[in-house]
Coordinates of C-alpha atoms in Angstrom, one line a residue:
M1 CA 34.1 -4.0 5.6
N2 CA 34.7 -0.9 3.4
D3 CA 34.5 2.5 5.0
F4 CA 34.6 6.0 3.7
Y5 CA 37.9 7.2 2.2
P6 CA 39.5 10.1 4.2
E7 CA 38.0 13.6 3.9
I8 CA 39.3 15.6 0.9
E9 CA 38.8 19.1 -0.4
P10 CA 38.1 20.2 -4.0
Y11 CA 41.0 21.3 -6.1
N12 CA 38.6 23.2 -8.3
N13 CA 35.1 24.6 -8.0
F14 CA 33.0 27.1 -9.9
L15 CA 29.5 28.3 -10.8
L16 CA 28.4 27.3 -14.3
P17 CA 25.7 29.4 -15.9
V18 CA 23.2 27.0 -17.6
D19 CA 20.5 29.5 -18.6
E20 CA 19.7 33.1 -18.0
Q21 CA 18.6 32.4 -14.5
H22 CA 20.4 29.3 -13.0
Q23 CA 24.0 28.8 -12.1
I24 CA 25.2 25.3 -11.1
Y25 CA 27.8 24.8 -8.4
V26 CA 30.5 22.3 -9.6
E27 CA 33.5 20.9 -7.9
E28 CA 36.4 18.6 -8.8
C29 CA 38.2 16.4 -6.3
G30 CA 40.8 13.6 -6.2
N31 CA 43.2 12.9 -9.0
P32 CA 43.0 15.3 -12.0
N33 CA 44.3 12.4 -14.2
G34 CA 42.2 9.7 -12.7
Q35 CA 39.1 7.9 -14.1
V36 CA 36.3 10.4 -14.2
I37 CA 33.2 9.8 -12.2
V38 CA 30.2 12.1 -11.7
F39 CA 28.2 12.0 -8.5
I40 CA 24.5 12.7 -8.9
H41 CA 22.8 13.6 -5.6
G42 CA 19.3 12.7 -4.5
G43 CA 16.2 14.6 -3.5
P44 CA 15.4 16.3 -5.8
G45 CA 16.8 19.3 -3.9
G46 CA 19.2 17.4 -1.6
G47 CA 22.5 18.9 -2.7
C48 CA 25.9 17.4 -2.2
S49 CA 27.9 17.1 1.0
A50 CA 31.6 16.6 1.9
K51 CA 30.7 12.9 2.7
D52 CA 29.7 12.3 -0.9
R53 CA 33.3 12.7 -2.1
R54 CA 34.3 9.8 0.1
F55 CA 32.8 6.9 -1.9
F56 CA 35.7 7.1 -4.3
N57 CA 39.5 6.4 -4.1
P58 CA 40.9 9.9 -4.4
E59 CA 44.1 8.6 -5.9
K60 CA 42.4 6.8 -8.8
F61 CA 39.3 9.0 -9.5
R62 CA 38.7 12.5 -10.8
I63 CA 35.5 13.1 -8.8
I64 CA 33.0 15.5 -10.2
L65 CA 30.2 16.7 -7.9
F66 CA 27.5 19.3 -8.5
D67 CA 24.4 20.8 -6.9
Q68 CA 21.3 20.6 -9.1
R69 CA 19.3 23.7 -10.0
G70 CA 18.1 25.7 -7.0
C71 CA 19.7 23.7 -4.2
G72 CA 23.0 23.4 -2.3
R73 CA 25.4 26.1 -3.5
S74 CA 23.7 26.6 -6.9
L75 CA 21.9 29.9 -7.5
P76 CA 19.3 31.2 -7.1
H77 CA 18.7 29.1 -4.0
G78 CA 15.3 27.4 -3.8
C79 CA 14.3 28.5 -7.3
L80 CA 11.8 26.2 -9.0
D81 CA 11.5 28.1 -12.3
N82 CA 12.8 26.1 -15.3
N83 CA 13.5 23.3 -12.9
E84 CA 12.6 20.1 -14.7
T85 CA 14.2 16.7 -15.4
A86 CA 15.1 17.5 -19.0
Y87 CA 16.9 20.7 -17.9
L88 CA 18.8 18.8 -15.2
V89 CA 19.9 16.2 -17.8
E90 CA 21.2 18.9 -20.1
D91 CA 23.0 20.6 -17.2
I92 CA 24.9 17.4 -16.7
E93 CA 25.9 17.5 -20.3
K94 CA 27.0 21.1 -20.0
I95 CA 29.2 20.2 -17.1
R96 CA 30.8 17.3 -19.1
T97 CA 31.4 19.6 -22.0
K98 CA 32.8 22.4 -19.9
L99 CA 35.3 20.0 -18.3
S100 CA 36.3 18.5 -21.7
I101 CA 35.4 15.0 -20.6
D102 CA 34.7 12.5 -23.5
A103 CA 32.7 10.0 -21.3
W104 CA 32.5 9.3 -17.6
H105 CA 31.3 6.8 -15.0
V106 CA 28.0 7.9 -13.4
F107 CA 27.1 7.3 -9.7
G108 CA 23.7 8.2 -8.3
G109 CA 21.4 7.2 -5.5
S110 CA 17.6 7.7 -4.8
W111 CA 16.5 10.6 -7.1
G112 CA 20.1 10.5 -8.2
S113 CA 19.5 7.0 -9.6
T114 CA 16.4 8.4 -11.5
L115 CA 18.4 11.2 -13.0
S116 CA 21.4 9.0 -13.8
L117 CA 19.1 6.6 -15.7
V118 CA 17.4 9.4 -17.7
Y119 CA 20.8 11.0 -18.4
A120 CA 22.2 7.6 -19.6
Q121 CA 19.2 6.9 -21.8
T122 CA 19.5 10.4 -23.3
H123 CA 23.3 10.3 -23.8
P124 CA 24.3 6.6 -23.7
S125 CA 27.6 7.2 -25.6
K126 CA 28.8 9.5 -22.8
V127 CA 28.3 6.9 -20.0
K128 CA 31.0 4.3 -19.2
S129 CA 29.2 2.7 -16.4
L130 CA 26.3 3.2 -14.0
T131 CA 26.5 2.6 -10.2
L132 CA 23.0 3.1 -8.8
R133 CA 21.7 2.9 -5.2
G134 CA 18.1 3.1 -3.8
I135 CA 16.3 3.0 -7.1
Y136 CA 13.4 5.4 -7.6
L137 CA 11.6 5.1 -10.9
G138 CA 9.6 8.3 -10.6
R139 CA 6.2 6.7 -11.1
E140 CA 3.0 7.9 -9.4
H141 CA 2.7 4.8 -7.3
D142 CA 6.3 5.1 -6.2
T143 CA 5.6 8.6 -4.9
N144 CA 2.3 7.6 -3.3
W145 CA 4.1 4.8 -1.4
T146 CA 5.9 7.5 0.7
F147 CA 4.0 10.7 0.4
A148 CA 0.3 10.0 -0.1
G149 CA -0.7 7.6 2.6
G150 CA 0.9 4.6 1.0
G151 CA 2.8 1.6 2.4
A152 CA 5.4 3.6 4.2
T153 CA 2.8 5.3 6.3
R154 CA 1.6 1.9 7.5
I155 CA 5.1 1.0 8.6
Y156 CA 5.7 4.3 10.4
P157 CA 2.2 5.5 11.3
D158 CA 3.6 7.5 14.3
Y159 CA 6.1 9.4 12.1
W160 CA 3.4 10.0 9.5
Q161 CA 1.0 11.4 12.1
E162 CA 3.6 13.9 13.2
Y163 CA 3.9 15.1 9.6
L164 CA 0.1 15.3 9.2
N165 CA 0.0 17.4 12.4
S166 CA 2.0 20.1 10.6
L167 CA -0.7 20.6 8.0
P168 CA -3.5 23.1 8.8
Q169 CA -6.2 20.5 7.9
G170 CA -4.3 17.4 9.0
A171 CA -5.0 14.2 7.1
E172 CA -7.3 16.0 4.7
Q173 CA -4.2 17.6 3.2
G174 CA -2.1 14.4 3.3
T175 CA -1.3 14.6 -0.4
V176 CA 1.6 15.8 -2.5
Q177 CA -0.6 18.5 -4.1
S178 CA -1.7 19.9 -0.8
A179 CA 1.8 20.1 0.6
Y180 CA 3.1 21.6 -2.6
E181 CA 0.5 24.3 -2.7
I182 CA 1.4 25.2 0.9
M183 CA 5.2 25.2 0.3
I184 CA 5.0 27.5 -2.8
G185 CA 2.3 29.7 -1.1
D186 CA 2.6 33.2 0.3
D187 CA 2.7 32.1 4.0
K188 CA 6.4 31.6 4.3
E189 CA 6.2 30.6 8.0
L190 CA 3.7 27.9 7.2
A191 CA 5.7 26.8 4.1
M192 CA 8.8 26.3 6.2
K193 CA 6.9 24.5 8.9
V194 CA 5.6 22.0 6.3
A195 CA 8.9 21.7 4.5
K196 CA 10.6 20.9 7.8
A197 CA 8.0 18.3 8.7
W198 CA 8.1 16.7 5.2
S199 CA 11.9 16.4 5.4
I200 CA 11.9 14.9 8.9
W201 CA 9.2 12.4 7.9
E202 CA 11.3 11.2 4.9
I203 CA 14.7 11.2 6.5
R204 CA 13.4 9.3 9.6
C205 CA 12.3 6.5 7.2
C206 CA 15.8 6.4 5.5
T207 CA 17.7 4.2 8.0
L208 CA 16.8 0.8 9.3
I209 CA 18.1 1.7 12.7
P210 CA 16.9 5.1 14.0
D211 CA 19.6 7.7 13.7
Q212 CA 18.8 11.1 15.2
K213 CA 22.1 12.6 14.2
F214 CA 21.5 11.7 10.6
V215 CA 18.0 13.2 10.7
D216 CA 19.3 16.4 12.3
E217 CA 22.1 16.9 9.7
A218 CA 19.8 16.2 6.8
T219 CA 16.9 18.5 7.9
A220 CA 18.6 21.8 8.9
D221 CA 16.3 24.6 7.7
E222 CA 18.1 25.5 4.5
R223 CA 18.4 21.8 3.4
A224 CA 14.8 21.1 4.4
W225 CA 13.5 24.1 2.4
T226 CA 15.0 22.8 -0.9
L227 CA 14.6 19.1 -0.2
A228 CA 10.8 19.3 0.5
R229 CA 9.9 22.0 -2.0
H230 CA 11.9 20.4 -4.9
E231 CA 10.6 16.9 -4.1
A232 CA 7.0 18.1 -4.0
H233 CA 7.5 20.2 -7.2
Y234 CA 8.9 17.1 -9.1
M235 CA 6.4 14.6 -7.6
F236 CA 3.4 16.8 -8.3
N237 CA 4.6 16.9 -11.9
Q238 CA 5.2 13.1 -12.1
C239 CA 8.9 13.9 -12.2
F240 CA 8.4 15.4 -15.6
L241 CA 8.5 11.8 -17.0
T242 CA 6.0 9.8 -19.0
S243 CA 4.5 6.7 -17.5
D244 CA 7.1 4.0 -17.0
Q245 CA 9.6 6.1 -19.1
I246 CA 12.7 4.7 -17.5
L247 CA 11.7 1.0 -17.7
N248 CA 10.4 1.5 -21.3
N249 CA 13.7 3.0 -22.4
C250 CA 16.1 0.4 -20.9
D251 CA 16.9 -0.9 -24.4
K252 CA 19.0 2.2 -24.9
I253 CA 21.4 1.4 -22.0
Q254 CA 21.6 -2.4 -22.3
D255 CA 25.3 -2.3 -23.1
I256 CA 26.3 0.0 -20.2
P257 CA 27.8 -1.9 -17.3
T258 CA 25.3 -1.3 -14.5
T259 CA 25.6 -2.2 -10.8
I260 CA 22.4 -1.8 -8.7
I261 CA 22.7 -1.7 -4.9
H262 CA 19.5 -1.6 -2.9
G263 CA 18.7 -2.0 0.8
R264 CA 16.5 -5.0 1.5
Y265 CA 14.4 -2.9 4.0
D266 CA 14.3 0.3 2.1
I267 CA 11.1 2.1 3.1
V268 CA 11.5 5.2 1.1
C269 CA 12.1 3.4 -2.3
P270 CA 10.9 -0.2 -1.9
Y271 CA 13.1 -3.0 -3.2
D272 CA 10.8 -3.9 -6.1
N273 CA 12.1 -0.7 -7.9
A274 CA 15.5 -2.3 -8.1
W275 CA 14.2 -5.7 -9.0
Q276 CA 12.1 -4.4 -11.9
L277 CA 15.0 -2.4 -13.2
H278 CA 17.3 -5.4 -13.0
Q279 CA 14.8 -7.5 -15.0
K280 CA 14.9 -4.9 -17.8
L281 CA 18.7 -4.7 -17.8
S282 CA 19.9 -8.2 -18.7
K283 CA 23.6 -7.4 -18.1
S284 CA 23.1 -5.6 -14.8
T285 CA 24.2 -6.8 -11.4
L286 CA 21.8 -6.4 -8.5
I287 CA 23.4 -6.4 -5.0
T288 CA 21.0 -6.6 -2.1
S289 CA 22.2 -4.7 0.9
E290 CA 21.0 -6.9 3.7
G291 CA 20.3 -5.2 7.0
A292 CA 19.9 -1.8 5.4
G293 CA 17.3 0.7 4.5
H294 CA 17.6 3.7 2.1
S295 CA 20.6 5.6 3.3
S296 CA 23.9 5.4 1.5
S297 CA 25.7 5.8 4.8
E298 CA 24.4 2.5 6.3
P299 CA 27.3 0.2 6.8
N300 CA 26.3 -2.6 4.4
T301 CA 25.3 -0.2 1.6
K302 CA 28.4 1.9 2.0
H303 CA 30.5 -1.2 1.8
H304 CA 28.8 -2.3 -1.4
L305 CA 29.0 1.1 -3.0
I306 CA 32.7 1.5 -2.3
S307 CA 33.3 -2.1 -3.6
A308 CA 31.5 -1.1 -6.8
T309 CA 33.5 2.0 -7.4
N310 CA 36.8 0.2 -6.6
A311 CA 35.9 -2.4 -9.2
L312 CA 35.8 0.3 -11.8
V313 CA 39.5 1.0 -11.4
D314 CA 41.0 -2.3 -10.0

């Protein structure tokens, strides 16, 4: 079974100004002369980690990673101003142009799959292939499944109750809007408490087998602050997408080789997201990661992701 490639360090990194306010952190790893692949992280607001470099053979890939607006090492940290899907799409194009890349392979998971798809539909000639994991289509019912008392809360009612306990009015505030209003409000102590609880709720649901170390690493205060606030910001605004925008625009990417990898028991983004996307992309390959949930680090999913990237260069 495939495992992560050895740890590597960037050979180049920089902050790219993308407007008068935001600077995007960008790094390059691997082989400067290799096949170019861009990693699009999840969340929104998740940021990249050193682990994310390790899905790719560093001898064969020029690996581009970046932190989206307001999260990770991008500046200003936590900023939600001018933070919308269309801006993120154009930030990706600015990175490609800055690095003088004609076209590249695109790799994204969870929210990263959403952004990868919107980017490809906006700039199809710039995308050589799509490798997508844990599909999230950004629709209202996709959000409600996890964050508004939907199906996920019936599977993990104990975890959900712990999240509700962080809210001043408990279940009465168990909506995205209520959490969002708290997290952008003036009471910063309460905002952080809710952000932390939101993040713990989500990350606990990510793996089929409970993994406390994974939860702790993903919900440190700084990461929880951007993950929860960015997610609520995007979800409250329907991800700045029109209804069924991604599925309705699949004709624009029919000719892009696409591999979809999805955990059979994904509670954060249910499997039907991947199934519906696959039905719209007649040339796509859907790989079911059996015995896995949502996380890219689960053994079966990691194996399939690395197989998919290896196939791009073998």
